[in-house]
């Protein structure tokens, strides 16, 4: 069995190589060379959908910038996509290919923490690495001088969200269901601590694997503990939707809370009635005015059939910040200069205004949201 | 509460187990009759779920007839794979055939991603959200249908193999292909029928279990892995072994996850394999072939 899996991995790696080689060779002969941004995302495996959304967000944003004439005196932005196959090993090798063979100018990457944590060691002191979605604190805490992250960490987001849950949601007992990876373990660990600190009866944390498609076993166990609320940390939309549905199918009547950043229209569509009333916290809401976001939404809807989402907006913000900073710094590969520029500025993006601290951690606004009548509605500002 | 959870987990295990059984029976048939280890078998499970999704959403056909139509379509794909790949390669080394099935599996999985899209889909079945309380056990109608339909199907397949002419021809081919050919059995036909039956069963499994969760083009990988565990457990080529093995695996996973640790849910299958191979290397139901 093991041998076969290795065969599959080998064959898949060969395939990926071929794809990347194809993608790398179409640098068109234009008058001015394009600025090439390596987009390393899960385009196969468990995170395919998130990866696709992130890439679409980037492409829509690049299209807007290119339509305005590009950056650095007329250079167009070219997004070079790589597949990390939802796995750290593949992510690392994709980053190597991007840097060494394809010589991209900068990298904007990552949907999941385990991959970002591995990949940052390849990009360390080699290239600008804009991390998009991962929430593990160590991505920036143990990052490098050219690494930035847009999304909030589990701790930044959780501190505010847990306060809301503790003070406003009126729950006496709570249990956690989380994905068994760096992100899920970090997030569930923090929330367990916060829930206990605010005096809730904490029942248990249970984990599921990133390959699971059925959650009845875990959910039965959790339901048996009869918590008032269940906090679900599921970063893949497909798994989240199944969890909310099966939780209701098993007759669970308590409150369901979705971990921060994991609420999107597709999840609501897939989960149907099961997600009604579920709370979450999200930096991407459509009912707050933002001209950059409106232009991006229009372009996105023209180019793609998916609905806009937080994950896609992260991709957009990554491109917007990188493009604006490279333009301002006057270089596409003077990394010290670009990094200083990013750190010293405030950037107008699809996610609102974003600033960065010394270690490259971004600061974005976020909002408590709730699903009402099949729509994600902003409840309050969370930070 | 203890009993309630126990019963619910057994029910969960039986539903999952029935899904494993349907996939594993096809896998074991193809191996038993044709000596082909088909790694692409799980992709027919995936096709079952996706074809059903499109038959329902695009053609607007209600769930039950849609399942029948889906099964026929996917069985057709299975026959095509048999005619185009496995039949011409019949005389090649087993390893060649194995590699071809691996290639087919990758093609179907990646092709599915291209064709169907990478976004997760939810199969609209009217039974998926209808919850029934059987005492302390909560089941949706969809899950009850899985158990009943799968049970009935397995029974039918058993009767087919045992009593029909084609079934007997399949048995004869399983025992000795040359001998069967000498008595005038058309091995080509046996090939085609076996593939149609096996792939049809995998498709039914996908079509029945699909609406209980969301579907992705990668679900086939999971399906074939579980089916291999079941087949090794029950004994390669043994249908009874696949049935008992599948249900056993489903229930063992559910109970093990509940009472030992959820983190080990997937490891339980492998642990059982190790135990079975040490204790009865040919599988629990070996020797029937």
JSON list of N, CA and C in Angstrom, two decimals, chain B residues 204-263:
[
{"chain": "B", "resi": 204, "resn": "UNK", "atom": "N", "xyz": [-22.73, 3.02, -7.52]},
{"chain": "B", "resi": 204, "resn": "UNK", "atom": "CA", "xyz": [-23.87, 3.04, -6.60]},
{"chain": "B", "resi": 204, "resn": "UNK", "atom": "C", "xyz": [-23.41, 3.53, -5.23]},
{"chain": "B", "resi": 205, "resn": "UNK", "atom": "N", "xyz": [-22.25, 3.03, -4.81]},
{"chain": "B", "resi": 205, "resn": "UNK", "atom": "CA", "xyz": [-21.73, 3.44, -3.52]},
{"chain": "B", "resi": 205, "resn": "UNK", "atom": "C", "xyz": [-21.53, 4.96, -3.48]},
{"chain": "B", "resi": 206, "resn": "UNK", "atom": "N", "xyz": [-20.92, 5.50, -4.52]},
{"chain": "B", "resi": 206, "resn": "UNK", "atom": "CA", "xyz": [-20.73, 6.96, -4.59]},
{"chain": "B", "resi": 206, "resn": "UNK", "atom": "C", "xyz": [-22.06, 7.70, -4.62]},
{"chain": "B", "resi": 207, "resn": "UNK", "atom": "N", "xyz": [-23.02, 7.14, -5.36]},
{"chain": "B", "resi": 207, "resn": "UNK", "atom": "CA", "xyz": [-24.31, 7.81, -5.49]},
{"chain": "B", "resi": 207, "resn": "UNK", "atom": "C", "xyz": [-25.11, 7.74, -4.20]},
{"chain": "B", "resi": 208, "resn": "UNK", "atom": "N", "xyz": [-24.92, 6.67, -3.42]},
{"chain": "B", "resi": 208, "resn": "UNK", "atom": "CA", "xyz": [-25.66, 6.55, -2.15]},
{"chain": "B", "resi": 208, "resn": "UNK", "atom": "C", "xyz": [-25.00, 7.38, -1.06]},
{"chain": "B", "resi": 209, "resn": "UNK", "atom": "N", "xyz": [-23.66, 7.30, -0.96]},
{"chain": "B", "resi": 209, "resn": "UNK", "atom": "CA", "xyz": [-22.97, 8.00, 0.12]},
{"chain": "B", "resi": 209, "resn": "UNK", "atom": "C", "xyz": [-22.71, 9.48, -0.22]},
{"chain": "B", "resi": 210, "resn": "UNK", "atom": "N", "xyz": [-22.65, 9.80, -1.51]},
{"chain": "B", "resi": 210, "resn": "UNK", "atom": "CA", "xyz": [-22.37, 11.17, -1.93]},
{"chain": "B", "resi": 210, "resn": "UNK", "atom": "C", "xyz": [-23.20, 12.22, -1.20]},
{"chain": "B", "resi": 211, "resn": "UNK", "atom": "N", "xyz": [-24.52, 12.06, -1.16]},
{"chain": "B", "resi": 211, "resn": "UNK", "atom": "CA", "xyz": [-25.34, 13.09, -0.52]},
{"chain": "B", "resi": 211, "resn": "UNK", "atom": "C", "xyz": [-25.17, 13.19, 1.00]},
{"chain": "B", "resi": 212, "resn": "UNK", "atom": "N", "xyz": [-24.47, 12.24, 1.64]},
{"chain": "B", "resi": 212, "resn": "UNK", "atom": "CA", "xyz": [-24.28, 12.34, 3.09]},
{"chain": "B", "resi": 212, "resn": "UNK", "atom": "C", "xyz": [-23.16, 13.32, 3.44]},
{"chain": "B", "resi": 213, "resn": "UNK", "atom": "N", "xyz": [-22.37, 13.71, 2.45]},
{"chain": "B", "resi": 213, "resn": "UNK", "atom": "CA", "xyz": [-21.27, 14.66, 2.72]},
{"chain": "B", "resi": 213, "resn": "UNK", "atom": "C", "xyz": [-21.12, 15.53, 1.49]},
{"chain": "B", "resi": 214, "resn": "UNK", "atom": "N", "xyz": [-20.11, 16.41, 1.46]},
{"chain": "B", "resi": 214, "resn": "UNK", "atom": "CA", "xyz": [-19.85, 17.13, 0.22]},
{"chain": "B", "resi": 214, "resn": "UNK", "atom": "C", "xyz": [-18.87, 16.30, -0.61]},
{"chain": "B", "resi": 215, "resn": "UNK", "atom": "N", "xyz": [-18.90, 16.48, -1.92]},
{"chain": "B", "resi": 215, "resn": "UNK", "atom": "CA", "xyz": [-18.03, 15.67, -2.76]},
{"chain": "B", "resi": 215, "resn": "UNK", "atom": "C", "xyz": [-16.94, 16.52, -3.39]},
{"chain": "B", "resi": 216, "resn": "UNK", "atom": "N", "xyz": [-15.78, 15.90, -3.56]},
{"chain": "B", "resi": 216, "resn": "UNK", "atom": "CA", "xyz": [-14.62, 16.53, -4.20]},
{"chain": "B", "resi": 216, "resn": "UNK", "atom": "C", "xyz": [-14.08, 15.55, -5.24]},
{"chain": "B", "resi": 217, "resn": "UNK", "atom": "N", "xyz": [-13.37, 16.03, -6.25]},
{"chain": "B", "resi": 217, "resn": "UNK", "atom": "CA", "xyz": [-12.83, 15.08, -7.24]},
{"chain": "B", "resi": 217, "resn": "UNK", "atom": "C", "xyz": [-11.82, 14.11, -6.64]},
{"chain": "B", "resi": 218, "resn": "UNK", "atom": "N", "xyz": [-11.37, 14.35, -5.42]},
{"chain": "B", "resi": 218, "resn": "UNK", "atom": "CA", "xyz": [-10.36, 13.47, -4.82]},
{"chain": "B", "resi": 218, "resn": "UNK", "atom": "C", "xyz": [-10.96, 12.36, -3.95]},
{"chain": "B", "resi": 219, "resn": "UNK", "atom": "N", "xyz": [-12.31, 12.26, -3.87]},
{"chain": "B", "resi": 219, "resn": "UNK", "atom": "CA", "xyz": [-12.88, 11.26, -2.97]},
{"chain": "B", "resi": 219, "resn": "UNK", "atom": "C", "xyz": [-12.53, 9.82, -3.38]},
{"chain": "B", "resi": 220, "resn": "UNK", "atom": "N", "xyz": [-12.17, 9.64, -4.67]},
{"chain": "B", "resi": 220, "resn": "UNK", "atom": "CA", "xyz": [-11.84, 8.31, -5.14]},
{"chain": "B", "resi": 220, "resn": "UNK", "atom": "C", "xyz": [-10.63, 7.70, -4.45]},
{"chain": "B", "resi": 221, "resn": "UNK", "atom": "N", "xyz": [-9.64, 8.55, -4.14]},
{"chain": "B", "resi": 221, "resn": "UNK", "atom": "CA", "xyz": [-8.43, 8.07, -3.46]},
{"chain": "B", "resi": 221, "resn": "UNK", "atom": "C", "xyz": [-8.78, 7.41, -2.14]},
{"chain": "B", "resi": 222, "resn": "UNK", "atom": "N", "xyz": [-9.65, 8.10, -1.41]},
{"chain": "B", "resi": 222, "resn": "UNK", "atom": "CA", "xyz": [-10.08, 7.60, -0.11]},
{"chain": "B", "resi": 222, "resn": "UNK", "atom": "C", "xyz": [-10.81, 6.26, -0.29]},
{"chain": "B", "resi": 223, "resn": "UNK", "atom": "N", "xyz": [-11.69, 6.22, -1.27]},
{"chain": "B", "resi": 223, "resn": "UNK", "atom": "CA", "xyz": [-12.52, 5.04, -1.46]},
{"chain": "B", "resi": 223, "resn": "UNK", "atom": "C", "xyz": [-11.67, 3.81, -1.77]},
{"chain": "B", "resi": 224, "resn": "UNK", "atom": "N", "xyz": [-10.68, 3.97, -2.63]},
{"chain": "B", "resi": 224, "resn": "UNK", "atom": "CA", "xyz": [-9.91, 2.79, -3.04]},
{"chain": "B", "resi": 224, "resn": "UNK", "atom": "C", "xyz": [-9.01, 2.32, -1.90]},
{"chain": "B", "resi": 225, "resn": "UNK", "atom": "N", "xyz": [-8.52, 3.25, -1.10]},
{"chain": "B", "resi": 225, "resn": "UNK", "atom": "CA", "xyz": [-7.69, 2.86, 0.04]},
{"chain": "B", "resi": 225, "resn": "UNK", "atom": "C", "xyz": [-8.47, 2.01, 1.03]},
{"chain": "B", "resi": 226, "resn": "UNK", "atom": "N", "xyz": [-9.67, 2.48, 1.37]},
{"chain": "B", "resi": 226, "resn": "UNK", "atom": "CA", "xyz": [-10.51, 1.73, 2.30]},
{"chain": "B", "resi": 226, "resn": "UNK", "atom": "C", "xyz": [-10.86, 0.37, 1.70]},
{"chain": "B", "resi": 227, "resn": "UNK", "atom": "N", "xyz": [-11.15, 0.36, 0.40]},
{"chain": "B", "resi": 227, "resn": "UNK", "atom": "CA", "xyz": [-11.54, -0.89, -0.23]},
{"chain": "B", "resi": 227, "resn": "UNK", "atom": "C", "xyz": [-10.39, -1.89, -0.19]},
{"chain": "B", "resi": 228, "resn": "UNK", "atom": "N", "xyz": [-9.16, -1.41, -0.37]},
{"chain": "B", "resi": 228, "resn": "UNK", "atom": "CA", "xyz": [-8.02, -2.32, -0.30]},
{"chain": "B", "resi": 228, "resn": "UNK", "atom": "C", "xyz": [-7.88, -2.90, 1.10]},
{"chain": "B", "resi": 229, "resn": "UNK", "atom": "N", "xyz": [-8.07, -2.06, 2.11]},
{"chain": "B", "resi": 229, "resn": "UNK", "atom": "CA", "xyz": [-8.00, -2.56, 3.48]},
{"chain": "B", "resi": 229, "resn": "UNK", "atom": "C", "xyz": [-9.02, -3.68, 3.66]},
{"chain": "B", "resi": 230, "resn": "UNK", "atom": "N", "xyz": [-10.24, -3.41, 3.20]},
{"chain": "B", "resi": 230, "resn": "UNK", "atom": "CA", "xyz": [-11.32, -4.38, 3.37]},
{"chain": "B", "resi": 230, "resn": "UNK", "atom": "C", "xyz": [-10.99, -5.68, 2.64]},
{"chain": "B", "resi": 231, "resn": "UNK", "atom": "N", "xyz": [-10.47, -5.54, 1.42]},
{"chain": "B", "resi": 231, "resn": "UNK", "atom": "CA", "xyz": [-10.21, -6.72, 0.61]},
{"chain": "B", "resi": 231, "resn": "UNK", "atom": "C", "xyz": [-9.07, -7.57, 1.20]},
{"chain": "B", "resi": 232, "resn": "UNK", "atom": "N", "xyz": [-8.04, -6.89, 1.68]},
{"chain": "B", "resi": 232, "resn": "UNK", "atom": "CA", "xyz": [-6.94, -7.63, 2.29]},
{"chain": "B", "resi": 232, "resn": "UNK", "atom": "C", "xyz": [-7.42, -8.32, 3.57]},
{"chain": "B", "resi": 233, "resn": "UNK", "atom": "N", "xyz": [-8.27, -7.61, 4.30]},
{"chain": "B", "resi": 233, "resn": "UNK", "atom": "CA", "xyz": [-8.81, -8.15, 5.54]},
{"chain": "B", "resi": 233, "resn": "UNK", "atom": "C", "xyz": [-9.66, -9.38, 5.27]},
{"chain": "B", "resi": 234, "resn": "UNK", "atom": "N", "xyz": [-10.53, -9.30, 4.29]},
{"chain": "B", "resi": 234, "resn": "UNK", "atom": "CA", "xyz": [-11.47, -10.38, 4.04]},
{"chain": "B", "resi": 234, "resn": "UNK", "atom": "C", "xyz": [-10.87, -11.51, 3.22]},
{"chain": "B", "resi": 235, "resn": "UNK", "atom": "N", "xyz": [-9.77, -11.26, 2.57]},
{"chain": "B", "resi": 235, "resn": "UNK", "atom": "CA", "xyz": [-9.20, -12.27, 1.69]},
{"chain": "B", "resi": 235, "resn": "UNK", "atom": "C", "xyz": [-9.44, -11.86, 0.25]},
{"chain": "B", "resi": 236, "resn": "UNK", "atom": "N", "xyz": [-8.35, -11.76, -0.54]},
{"chain": "B", "resi": 236, "resn": "UNK", "atom": "CA", "xyz": [-8.47, -11.32, -1.93]},
{"chain": "B", "resi": 236, "resn": "UNK", "atom": "C", "xyz": [-9.39, -12.24, -2.70]},
{"chain": "B", "resi": 237, "resn": "UNK", "atom": "N", "xyz": [-10.35, -11.68, -3.37]},
{"chain": "B", "resi": 237, "resn": "UNK", "atom": "CA", "xyz": [-11.22, -12.48, -4.22]},
{"chain": "B", "resi": 237, "resn": "UNK", "atom": "C", "xyz": [-12.44, -13.05, -3.52]},
{"chain": "B", "resi": 238, "resn": "UNK", "atom": "N", "xyz": [-12.54, -12.85, -2.21]},
{"chain": "B", "resi": 238, "resn": "UNK", "atom": "CA", "xyz": [-13.68, -13.44, -1.50]},
{"chain": "B", "resi": 238, "resn": "UNK", "atom": "C", "xyz": [-14.78, -12.40, -1.28]},
{"chain": "B", "resi": 239, "resn": "UNK", "atom": "N", "xyz": [-15.97, -12.69, -1.78]},
{"chain": "B", "resi": 239, "resn": "UNK", "atom": "CA", "xyz": [-17.05, -11.72, -1.66]},
{"chain": "B", "resi": 239, "resn": "UNK", "atom": "C", "xyz": [-17.58, -11.65, -0.23]},
{"chain": "B", "resi": 240, "resn": "UNK", "atom": "N", "xyz": [-17.74, -12.82, 0.40]},
{"chain": "B", "resi": 240, "resn": "UNK", "atom": "CA", "xyz": [-18.19, -12.85, 1.79]},
{"chain": "B", "resi": 240, "resn": "UNK", "atom": "C", "xyz": [-17.20, -12.10, 2.67]},
{"chain": "B", "resi": 241, "resn": "UNK", "atom": "N", "xyz": [-15.91, -12.29, 2.37]},
{"chain": "B", "resi": 241, "resn": "UNK", "atom": "CA", "xyz": [-14.87, -11.60, 3.12]},
{"chain": "B", "resi": 241, "resn": "UNK", "atom": "C", "xyz": [-15.01, -10.11, 2.99]},
{"chain": "B", "resi": 242, "resn": "UNK", "atom": "N", "xyz": [-15.34, -9.62, 1.79]},
{"chain": "B", "resi": 242, "resn": "UNK", "atom": "CA", "xyz": [-15.47, -8.19, 1.57]},
{"chain": "B", "resi": 242, "resn": "UNK", "atom": "C", "xyz": [-16.64, -7.63, 2.38]},
{"chain": "B", "resi": 243, "resn": "UNK", "atom": "N", "xyz": [-17.74, -8.40, 2.45]},
{"chain": "B", "resi": 243, "resn": "UNK", "atom": "CA", "xyz": [-18.92, -7.92, 3.18]},
{"chain": "B", "resi": 243, "resn": "UNK", "atom": "C", "xyz": [-18.59, -7.82, 4.67]},
{"chain": "B", "resi": 244, "resn": "UNK", "atom": "N", "xyz": [-18.10, -8.91, 5.23]},
{"chain": "B", "resi": 244, "resn": "UNK", "atom": "CA", "xyz": [-17.79, -8.90, 6.67]},
{"chain": "B", "resi": 244, "resn": "UNK", "atom": "C", "xyz": [-16.68, -7.89, 6.96]},
{"chain": "B", "resi": 245, "resn": "UNK", "atom": "N", "xyz": [-15.65, -7.90, 6.10]},
{"chain": "B", "resi": 245, "resn": "UNK", "atom": "CA", "xyz": [-14.53, -6.99, 6.30]},
{"chain": "B", "resi": 245, "resn": "UNK", "atom": "C", "xyz": [-14.98, -5.53, 6.27]},
{"chain": "B", "resi": 246, "resn": "UNK", "atom": "N", "xyz": [-15.83, -5.18, 5.33]},
{"chain": "B", "resi": 246, "resn": "UNK", "atom": "CA", "xyz": [-16.29, -3.79, 5.21]},
{"chain": "B", "resi": 246, "resn": "UNK", "atom": "C", "xyz": [-17.06, -3.33, 6.44]},
{"chain": "B", "resi": 247, "resn": "UNK", "atom": "N", "xyz": [-18.01, -4.17, 6.86]},
{"chain": "B", "resi": 247, "resn": "UNK", "atom": "CA", "xyz": [-18.81, -3.79, 8.03]},
{"chain": "B", "resi": 247, "resn": "UNK", "atom": "C", "xyz": [-17.94, -3.73, 9.28]},
{"chain": "B", "resi": 248, "resn": "UNK", "atom": "N", "xyz": [-17.04, -4.70, 9.38]},
{"chain": "B", "resi": 248, "resn": "UNK", "atom": "CA", "xyz": [-16.13, -4.74, 10.54]},
{"chain": "B", "resi": 248, "resn": "UNK", "atom": "C", "xyz": [-15.27, -3.48, 10.59]},
{"chain": "B", "resi": 249, "resn": "UNK", "atom": "N", "xyz": [-14.74, -3.10, 9.43]},
{"chain": "B", "resi": 249, "resn": "UNK", "atom": "CA", "xyz": [-13.89, -1.91, 9.40]},
{"chain": "B", "resi": 249, "resn": "UNK", "atom": "C", "xyz": [-14.69, -0.67, 9.79]},
{"chain": "B", "resi": 250, "resn": "UNK", "atom": "N", "xyz": [-15.89, -0.53, 9.23]},
{"chain": "B", "resi": 250, "resn": "UNK", "atom": "CA", "xyz": [-16.71, 0.64, 9.54]},
{"chain": "B", "resi": 250, "resn": "UNK", "atom": "C", "xyz": [-16.99, 0.75, 11.03]},
{"chain": "B", "resi": 251, "resn": "UNK", "atom": "N", "xyz": [-17.43, -0.35, 11.63]},
{"chain": "B", "resi": 251, "resn": "UNK", "atom": "CA", "xyz": [-17.80, -0.33, 13.04]},
{"chain": "B", "resi": 251, "resn": "UNK", "atom": "C", "xyz": [-16.55, -0.17, 13.91]},
{"chain": "B", "resi": 252, "resn": "UNK", "atom": "N", "xyz": [-15.46, -0.85, 13.54]},
{"chain": "B", "resi": 252, "resn": "UNK", "atom": "CA", "xyz": [-14.23, -0.74, 14.33]},
{"chain": "B", "resi": 252, "resn": "UNK", "atom": "C", "xyz": [-13.71, 0.69, 14.32]},
{"chain": "B", "resi": 253, "resn": "UNK", "atom": "N", "xyz": [-13.80, 1.35, 13.16]},
{"chain": "B", "resi": 253, "resn": "UNK", "atom": "CA", "xyz": [-13.35, 2.74, 13.09]},
{"chain": "B", "resi": 253, "resn": "UNK", "atom": "C", "xyz": [-14.18, 3.63, 13.99]},
{"chain": "B", "resi": 254, "resn": "UNK", "atom": "N", "xyz": [-15.50, 3.44, 13.93]},
{"chain": "B", "resi": 254, "resn": "UNK", "atom": "CA", "xyz": [-16.39, 4.30, 14.72]},
{"chain": "B", "resi": 254, "resn": "UNK", "atom": "C", "xyz": [-16.17, 4.09, 16.21]},
{"chain": "B", "resi": 255, "resn": "UNK", "atom": "N", "xyz": [-16.14, 2.84, 16.63]},
{"chain": "B", "resi": 255, "resn": "UNK", "atom": "CA", "xyz": [-15.98, 2.56, 18.06]},
{"chain": "B", "resi": 255, "resn": "UNK", "atom": "C", "xyz": [-14.57, 2.92, 18.53]},
{"chain": "B", "resi": 256, "resn": "UNK", "atom": "N", "xyz": [-13.58, 2.58, 17.71]},
{"chain": "B", "resi": 256, "resn": "UNK", "atom": "CA", "xyz": [-12.20, 2.90, 18.08]},
{"chain": "B", "resi": 256, "resn": "UNK", "atom": "C", "xyz": [-12.01, 4.39, 18.24]},
{"chain": "B", "resi": 257, "resn": "UNK", "atom": "N", "xyz": [-12.59, 5.15, 17.30]},
{"chain": "B", "resi": 257, "resn": "UNK", "atom": "CA", "xyz": [-12.45, 6.61, 17.37]},
{"chain": "B", "resi": 257, "resn": "UNK", "atom": "C", "xyz": [-13.13, 7.14, 18.62]},
{"chain": "B", "resi": 258, "resn": "UNK", "atom": "N", "xyz": [-14.26, 6.56, 18.97]},
{"chain": "B", "resi": 258, "resn": "UNK", "atom": "CA", "xyz": [-14.99, 7.06, 20.13]},
{"chain": "B", "resi": 258, "resn": "UNK", "atom": "C", "xyz": [-14.30, 6.70, 21.44]},
{"chain": "B", "resi": 259, "resn": "UNK", "atom": "N", "xyz": [-13.88, 5.44, 21.56]},
{"chain": "B", "resi": 259, "resn": "UNK", "atom": "CA", "xyz": [-13.40, 4.99, 22.87]},
{"chain": "B", "resi": 259, "resn": "UNK", "atom": "C", "xyz": [-11.88, 4.99, 23.01]},
{"chain": "B", "resi": 260, "resn": "UNK", "atom": "N", "xyz": [-11.16, 5.01, 21.88]},
{"chain": "B", "resi": 260, "resn": "UNK", "atom": "CA", "xyz": [-9.70, 5.07, 22.01]},
{"chain": "B", "resi": 260, "resn": "UNK", "atom": "C", "xyz": [-9.26, 6.50, 21.70]},
{"chain": "B", "resi": 261, "resn": "UNK", "atom": "N", "xyz": [-9.25, 6.84, 20.42]},
{"chain": "B", "resi": 261, "resn": "UNK", "atom": "CA", "xyz": [-8.88, 8.21, 20.06]},
{"chain": "B", "resi": 261, "resn": "UNK", "atom": "C", "xyz": [-9.25, 8.45, 18.61]},
{"chain": "B", "resi": 262, "resn": "UNK", "atom": "N", "xyz": [-9.84, 9.63, 18.37]},
{"chain": "B", "resi": 262, "resn": "UNK", "atom": "CA", "xyz": [-10.23, 9.96, 17.01]},
{"chain": "B", "resi": 262, "resn": "UNK", "atom": "C", "xyz": [-8.99, 10.10, 16.13]},
{"chain": "B", "resi": 263, "resn": "UNK", "atom": "N", "xyz": [-7.89, 10.53, 16.74]},
{"chain": "B", "resi": 263, "resn": "UNK", "atom": "CA", "xyz": [-6.67, 10.72, 15.95]},
{"chain": "B", "resi": 263, "resn": "UNK", "atom": "C", "xyz": [-6.23, 9.41, 15.30]}
]
